[in-house]
Structure formats: structure tokens, C-alpha cells
Amino acid sequence: MSISVFGIRHHGPGCARSLRQALTEYQPDIVLVEGPPDAQQVLPLCMHQEMRPPVAILIYAPEHPKRAVFYPFTTFSPEWQALRYSFEQGIETRFMDLPQAMQMALHLEQEALTEQTKQQEPQALDHPGAEAEPGQETRNATLAPAPQTEEREDPLGMLAEAAGYSDHESWWEQQIEQRVDSRDIFAAILEAMSALREGRETREEDALREAYMRQCIRTAQREGFQRIAVVCGAWHAPVLVDPGAPGEDQKRLKGLKKLKVEATWIPWTNSRLSYRSGYGAGITSPGWYEHLWKTPDQAVVRWVTRAARLLRKEDLDASSASVIEAVRLSETLAALRELPMPGLTELHEAIQTVLCHGNTEPMQLIREKLEIGERLGRVPEETPAIPLQRDLEQQQRQLRMAPSPESTRLELDLRKESALARSQLLHRLSLLNIPWGKTLHTGNQKQGTFWEYWQLQWQVEFVVTLIEASAWGNTVFEAASAFVAHQAEELQELPQLTSLLDQAMLAALPQAIAHLLTVIQQRAAISADIRHLMDAMPPLARIARYGNVRGTQAELVQPILTRLFERVLVGLPGACSSLDDDAARGMLTSINHVQEALSLLNQEEERQDWQKLLRRLMEQEDLHGLLRGRSCRLLLEQHVIDGAELQRQTRLALTPAVPAAQAARWIEGVLMGSGLIVLHQEELWRALDSWLSDLSGETFEALLPILRRAFSEFEPPERRAMGEKVKHLRTMSGQSGTVAGMAASSTGVGFDQQRAEGVLPVLAQLMGVSFNEHN
């Protein structure tokens, strides 16, 4: 009886190739692989002809769906090759890591203990140096790939540092991936790890996992297997060579609780194998490693050729002569650095120098498309899956919406049945917190309310969210409907409810819509917050205006909308009284929401009632200046008041009797919106000019932030036009002068020329124009 331990790096083509060779030479009768025993039943699927890596084993707890871990595999993963070798040879193969059923139960116990400690000592989080809640860190960690790494100790980094390398990735590639003679490589890894572990304390989690691994080895021994191959992370290899007596391990594992878990295979992506995804056992360049696995011969030439083809697709020059030169440069760099062959670093430098002419921008394309090489794997239809996932997969096939990790744009004409069904599916998934698609709003879209634009990008983590959402139903339609009905009872504020109704309308959920309408009617009847009523109007208006495009019963919301507006008409004047700056700005947002809703509805009677209310607000002397100015601006935009009335309102707002701060707020309100409307209001600019010239220097500096904000929303061409208007203003008599001089002429009083010229640079900066002291 013999035990042979193969310490590996979890994703490396050289290591995987060496492992296949070592297993062939060793001829084991059982292979034990570091992995979750919970997934033992789904292991045979790795040999299915429709299985296409990268894929991952997903372990999740049905009663705690957020607790899920992934075990990623790709074709060059040593564990994957060990599994494939075992099934091809008809050899018994088993996973031997500590089951996730136990690890998840341990995490639950630790979180409960942490929560109990926190409740007993609440002051522990009252100072800036307190640590974050450990439970939150644990929950986040469960959504990342499982800890298949030589963790925390970073043994590769230690070995690389000892060998004089600053980058352990380069060290591993040169020592393992580029090694021609792979004999005795695992003996060397075992020796190195034994030296690194000597004298180091083992973490409790590692100790539990390694104890369970030794128990699995002992079980294989008791069952009579004579040649036991153990494939594990290199860090664990030294403690698995000799399992020893079981007493200490049994004691350590005794009493561990378990959660009920389930296992399946899911598609994975290359980017999720990389370090940048947060995967602890990740690699820097999955696409490069896959290239090394598939093309061990002439890997350098073929890699540079692929880079050239990619650049040509982007209409960048990459000739055959340049390819040859780049290959020669990479080989020269490798020779200078005493390497057996060029690695990714040498190829990167050669491609940037020759093919990219020293530019870094094209290298980002090569990084994304070649070095990472984003690709989504595939699993067989026989793979276990929850009903909700099966329903989604069926709809994806029917609607021809294959999930892809690439970001793609989708244009939908909602007049077509298939496009409408796609839109409804995407909106339903969004309600379930699965943002497969995000709506786009761009200026060069096709016109009309029938068009919808999406940006699609599938994330492998959506599978976990699907598991969580399965509590609401077995189909996407059922789950979305039940979730919306639940949210209708949970949400208390009216704007949130009407926004949810808007989403439910887009998702076409009739039962949920009916329930939401009832809840909204009840909440609207008892709501005393006028701003909640105002903020609730735009979603209802969108439904009333565009709902019929989707075949929904938009007329059901009109009575609710009418009652909300009637209450706004009665309650708004009182709600606008005695507001400070922050409250006034919040009220302004709500006023804009009402204006948006009425513009969508385009109903004459309601528009006239609203204009009467705005005029009342504009005339209300004790009203905050921002709201008075905004009311004036809205009436001007709707042609309710003319230039003469605007002039009168401007004189009233900027009279010396009005506090300067309130006058500045009025200016901000009146300038809010397009600059073209106010650009030709001569009297407005003259009054503003006069008011500014009469301010003291101290007051002007205090109000400058408000005035800058008022002009900051205009487009640069508008600001330039306004600056030119101020610069070339003329007095009524046709005499030219400075801004202060024109103010003096309009008021009939003298002025200080030096004082007037001193304010010009500041005013020019305010208007966003250049100042020339000779003009």
C-alpha cells in the first residue's frame, strides 16, 4: 500500500500536464481530490460531452440561499485533469475536503457568537477604530469562489521572494509552466512546502480541513486501495503524506454540525478565474494559460499571431513582418534574461514595442481579449437545477437571448411580440435583483415610445440570486409577481410604491399590479406628506401616457393620479411656507416632479390649474426665493407670462428691500433650465447687472457660490453667449459702458469707475468668459 501526494497550483497548464503524466506513471487505483464531498453525486457530469469549461461546482444551502460557494474549473486546472483521468481509466475518484455542509454551519455559529458578543458590548463599535462586523465579511465571502488557495500564507510569494523575484506569477511560470522536464516536480514542491510550513502555526480552519483530508485517506486505506493518489493544494501536501493515527483528527472533528446543502454545476467565465475578480486562488492571465495548454508547440509564434489578428480587426496595422520581428524580440529578451523561452512578460513587451509602436492603448485590448480571454462555459441540460433556473433557461432559448459575459447592446421595437416578451423578461429579472440588462438613454436613439434600449451582460453570480429568488416562485413570472406583492406591503412611502408600480407595469404582472393599485389608493388617502404625493406623480403619469404601448390597463391609474393632483393643489401653498434652504431645495425637486407629470399627461384643465398655482407661488412674498424664482421660470417657459411681467417680477425680487441671499436664490430659480429662454430677456440682464453692481464686496463674495451654481448648469456655448451679452450691454440712450456704468445709467445715479472695473474680472469668471481689461 502506498500514498502519493501531488501538491498543485489550482489553475496552471504546466502543473496540469505534469499531473496527468505523473498519474499515468503512478497508476493509482483511487484518486482523492481536494474538493467538496457534497458534490460527489454530480462529479460524473464532468465527462458529459456537452460540458464545456470554464465551469464551477456550486454548493448552496436551500434554507440559507445566500450561503453559496463556487469551485471553479477550467481545462488547465489540475483537479479537472485528475477527474477526467480517473473517469477515463475507470478509477474510483472522490472529493476529500471538509464538506461545505460543515463549513457553512461553522460560519453560522461564528456569526451568532459575534452577534451575541456585539449585543453584550455595544460600546465596542462606538469608536473610530472599531472593526467591521465579522458576520458581514463572512456573508460576502460566501458569494465568492471557494477558498481553493494556499491561503494567507502565500507560499508562492515566499518561494518567489527567496529566489529573488518580486512577482510570484513570473516565478511560477518560469519554474513550472515552462519546465520541459516535469519529472520529480511534485517531490520538489513537497520539499519546498515542508520547509515553508516548518515552525508555522496552522489556522483553525486549515487544521479542520486537513484533519478531514487525512480521515478520507485512512478510509481509502481501510477499504483496501493499494495505490492512493492525493491531489491537493501545495500548502496542504506535507501534512497528508503520512495520515498517522486517527485519534487527534477524530477529536478535532467531533461534534461538527451540518447544514443541508445541494450541489450542481454552473457555467463560469475566464474573468472570474483572474485575481481581479477577487478570487483568492486566481491567476493573472487565464487566456494565456489556456493558450499554453492548447498549443504547447510554437506557443510564442501563435500568441503573437493571435495578437496581430486582433489588432487587424480593430483596423490597426499589424503586418506579417512585424509579427516576425515581435517574435524575434521576445526570444532575444528571454535569452538576455536567461529564460528557456519567452513568457508573457517578454511577449507583452515585444508586442507593445513592435505591433503597438510603443502605445499602451492597444495593449488594453490585448489584455481583455487575449490575456483574459473572456468566455462563458456550458453545462449539460441534465445538470441539476432549481425550477426557476430551468424556466429562465427555457425562456432564454425561446427568445433567443443566450447569456454572455460580453457587454452587448439590444434594441427592442415593442410593437413586435418577441421584442415585447424580451423586454418583459428583462424587467421581471430586474425586479428579482438580477440586472442582466440595464436600460439605456442616449441622444441618438430612434424616435418614438415603442423603442427600448438595453445593455446586456450576464454575471455568473446571478445563479445565486436565482436560488434566493426561488423562494417566491418556480417561474420568473410567478416569482416576480409574488415579490412585488410582498414589496407592496413592506414599502411605506408613496413614491416608492408608485415607482414599483411603474416597474410592475413594464414587467406585465397583472395580479401584482392590481394589488399595488389597491395599496397605493389606501396609502394616498391617509398620506399627510405633500411632497410624497408630488413625488409619486411622475411614475403614474408615465404609466398613463405610455402604458397602452405595452398593452397594459393604463386607465386604471388615472383616477389615482387625479386625486393626488387635487390634494397637491390644496396643500402646496401651505407646505411651501417658512422653508430653510435645504427644505426649499427638496420642495423644488417635488415641484419639478409635478411639472414633469403634467407635461406627460398634456391635459388642458389640469395644466391651467397648475399654472394658477404657480402664479400664486410667484406672487407670495414670504416664499423662499428659490421657489418663487422657479415658479416664475416655469410660467415663462409655458408662455403664461411675457417679458414685461418678467421684468416686473425681476424688479420686485431684486429690490433693495429683499435680503441679498433671497434675491440670489431667486436668480438661481429663474435661471434653472435652458439658457436660450432667458438669453434674450434684456430687462432681466439689466436688472441683474444693476443688482450686482450695488452689492458690497463682502456680500458679493458671500453670494458668489450661489451665483456660480446658477450658471454652472448651462452648456458652454450658452455661457459664452451670456458673457457676450453682459459685455456688450448698451444703455437706453445708446451709450456704451461697463457693467457698473450701465447699472448707473439705468438707475440714474453716479458710480465709482474704479470700483466698477474691479468687479469685471470676477463677473467674467462667473459667466465663464475671458476678460480683457482693454474692452
PDB file of N, CA, C and O in Angstrom, residues 505-527:
ATOM      1  N   MET A 505     -45.651  47.457 -14.194  1.00  0.00           N
ATOM      2  CA  MET A 505     -46.309  47.656 -15.485  1.00  0.00           C
ATOM      3  C   MET A 505     -45.389  47.246 -16.625  1.00  0.00           C
ATOM      4  O   MET A 505     -45.798  46.574 -17.572  1.00  0.00           O
ATOM      5  N   LEU A 506     -44.122  47.657 -16.530  1.00  0.00           N
ATOM      6  CA  LEU A 506     -43.152  47.303 -17.563  1.00  0.00           C
ATOM      7  C   LEU A 506     -42.939  45.792 -17.626  1.00  0.00           C
ATOM      8  O   LEU A 506     -42.674  45.241 -18.685  1.00  0.00           O
ATOM      9  N   ALA A 507     -43.037  45.142 -16.473  1.00  0.00           N
ATOM     10  CA  ALA A 507     -42.839  43.695 -16.411  1.00  0.00           C
ATOM     11  C   ALA A 507     -44.108  42.912 -16.721  1.00  0.00           C
ATOM     12  O   ALA A 507     -44.058  41.678 -16.803  1.00  0.00           O
ATOM     13  N   ALA A 508     -45.245  43.607 -16.880  1.00  0.00           N
ATOM     14  CA  ALA A 508     -46.520  42.962 -17.216  1.00  0.00           C
ATOM     15  C   ALA A 508     -46.896  41.898 -16.191  1.00  0.00           C
ATOM     16  O   ALA A 508     -46.953  40.706 -16.482  1.00  0.00           O
ATOM     17  N   LEU A 509     -47.175  42.352 -14.969  1.00  0.00           N
ATOM     18  CA  LEU A 509     -47.563  41.465 -13.865  1.00  0.00           C
ATOM     19  C   LEU A 509     -48.957  41.868 -13.389  1.00  0.00           C
ATOM     20  O   LEU A 509     -49.112  42.629 -12.430  1.00  0.00           O
ATOM     21  N   PRO A 510     -50.013  41.406 -14.057  1.00  0.00           N
ATOM     22  CA  PRO A 510     -51.365  41.917 -13.788  1.00  0.00           C
ATOM     23  C   PRO A 510     -51.841  41.735 -12.357  1.00  0.00           C
ATOM     24  O   PRO A 510     -52.436  42.651 -11.781  1.00  0.00           O
ATOM     25  N   GLN A 511     -51.612  40.579 -11.763  1.00  0.00           N
ATOM     26  CA  GLN A 511     -52.076  40.358 -10.390  1.00  0.00           C
ATOM     27  C   GLN A 511     -51.345  41.266  -9.407  1.00  0.00           C
ATOM     28  O   GLN A 511     -51.964  41.863  -8.513  1.00  0.00           O
ATOM     29  N   ALA A 512     -50.051  41.396  -9.584  1.00  0.00           N
ATOM     30  CA  ALA A 512     -49.284  42.285  -8.711  1.00  0.00           C
ATOM     31  C   ALA A 512     -49.703  43.738  -8.915  1.00  0.00           C
ATOM     32  O   ALA A 512     -49.764  44.517  -7.958  1.00  0.00           O
ATOM     33  N   ILE A 513     -50.026  44.105 -10.148  1.00  0.00           N
ATOM     34  CA  ILE A 513     -50.452  45.478 -10.434  1.00  0.00           C
ATOM     35  C   ILE A 513     -51.764  45.789  -9.728  1.00  0.00           C
ATOM     36  O   ILE A 513     -51.931  46.859  -9.128  1.00  0.00           O
ATOM     37  N   ALA A 514     -52.703  44.858  -9.799  1.00  0.00           N
ATOM     38  CA  ALA A 514     -53.990  45.079  -9.134  1.00  0.00           C
ATOM     39  C   ALA A 514     -53.812  45.260  -7.632  1.00  0.00           C
ATOM     40  O   ALA A 514     -54.429  46.148  -7.017  1.00  0.00           O
ATOM     41  N   HIS A 515     -52.951  44.448  -7.033  1.00  0.00           N
ATOM     42  CA  HIS A 515     -52.703  44.575  -5.594  1.00  0.00           C
ATOM     43  C   HIS A 515     -52.012  45.901  -5.285  1.00  0.00           C
ATOM     44  O   HIS A 515     -52.356  46.576  -4.297  1.00  0.00           O
ATOM     45  N   LEU A 516     -51.066  46.288  -6.114  1.00  0.00           N
ATOM     46  CA  LEU A 516     -50.354  47.547  -5.899  1.00  0.00           C
ATOM     47  C   LEU A 516     -51.291  48.747  -5.994  1.00  0.00           C
ATOM     48  O   LEU A 516     -51.202  49.694  -5.201  1.00  0.00           O
ATOM     49  N   LEU A 517     -52.209  48.726  -6.961  1.00  0.00           N
ATOM     50  CA  LEU A 517     -53.146  49.835  -7.107  1.00  0.00           C
ATOM     51  C   LEU A 517     -54.003  49.995  -5.856  1.00  0.00           C
ATOM     52  O   LEU A 517     -54.264  51.119  -5.393  1.00  0.00           O
ATOM     53  N   THR A 518     -54.421  48.890  -5.293  1.00  0.00           N
ATOM     54  CA  THR A 518     -55.215  48.948  -4.061  1.00  0.00           C
ATOM     55  C   THR A 518     -54.411  49.547  -2.918  1.00  0.00           C
ATOM     56  O   THR A 518     -54.891  50.411  -2.177  1.00  0.00           O
ATOM     57  N   VAL A 519     -53.164  49.095  -2.791  1.00  0.00           N
ATOM     58  CA  VAL A 519     -52.303  49.606  -1.717  1.00  0.00           C
ATOM     59  C   VAL A 519     -52.025  51.094  -1.916  1.00  0.00           C
ATOM     60  O   VAL A 519     -52.049  51.882  -0.960  1.00  0.00           O
ATOM     61  N   ILE A 520     -51.767  51.504  -3.143  1.00  0.00           N
ATOM     62  CA  ILE A 520     -51.476  52.918  -3.417  1.00  0.00           C
ATOM     63  C   ILE A 520     -52.678  53.795  -3.086  1.00  0.00           C
ATOM     64  O   ILE A 520     -52.534  54.883  -2.505  1.00  0.00           O
ATOM     65  N   GLN A 521     -53.858  53.341  -3.444  1.00  0.00           N
ATOM     66  CA  GLN A 521     -55.068  54.104  -3.111  1.00  0.00           C
ATOM     67  C   GLN A 521     -55.216  54.271  -1.608  1.00  0.00           C
ATOM     68  O   GLN A 521     -55.547  55.356  -1.116  1.00  0.00           O
ATOM     69  N   GLN A 522     -54.946  53.205  -0.869  1.00  0.00           N
ATOM     70  CA  GLN A 522     -55.069  53.269   0.589  1.00  0.00           C
ATOM     71  C   GLN A 522     -54.029  54.215   1.184  1.00  0.00           C
ATOM     72  O   GLN A 522     -54.354  55.038   2.046  1.00  0.00           O
ATOM     73  N   ARG A 523     -52.770  54.103   0.718  1.00  0.00           N
ATOM     74  CA  ARG A 523     -51.712  54.950   1.264  1.00  0.00           C
ATOM     75  C   ARG A 523     -51.913  56.418   0.871  1.00  0.00           C
ATOM     76  O   ARG A 523     -51.649  57.320   1.661  1.00  0.00           O
ATOM     77  N   ALA A 524     -52.393  56.660  -0.336  1.00  0.00           N
ATOM     78  CA  ALA A 524     -52.612  58.035  -0.779  1.00  0.00           C
ATOM     79  C   ALA A 524     -53.709  58.714   0.024  1.00  0.00           C
ATOM     80  O   ALA A 524     -53.658  59.918   0.283  1.00  0.00           O
ATOM     81  N   ALA A 525     -54.698  57.944   0.433  1.00  0.00           N
ATOM     82  CA  ALA A 525     -55.825  58.518   1.177  1.00  0.00           C
ATOM     83  C   ALA A 525     -55.415  58.993   2.557  1.00  0.00           C
ATOM     84  O   ALA A 525     -56.009  59.928   3.110  1.00  0.00           O
ATOM     85  N   ILE A 526     -54.389  58.379   3.132  1.00  0.00           N
ATOM     86  CA  ILE A 526     -54.012  58.725   4.505  1.00  0.00           C
ATOM     87  C   ILE A 526     -52.687  59.477   4.580  1.00  0.00           C
ATOM     88  O   ILE A 526     -52.279  59.906   5.652  1.00  0.00           O
ATOM     89  N   SER A 527     -52.014  59.649   3.433  1.00  0.00           N
ATOM     90  CA  SER A 527     -50.712  60.320   3.439  1.00  0.00           C
ATOM     91  C   SER A 527     -50.887  61.808   3.730  1.00  0.00           C
ATOM     92  O   SER A 527     -51.709  62.492   3.103  1.00  0.00           O
TER      93      SER A 527
END
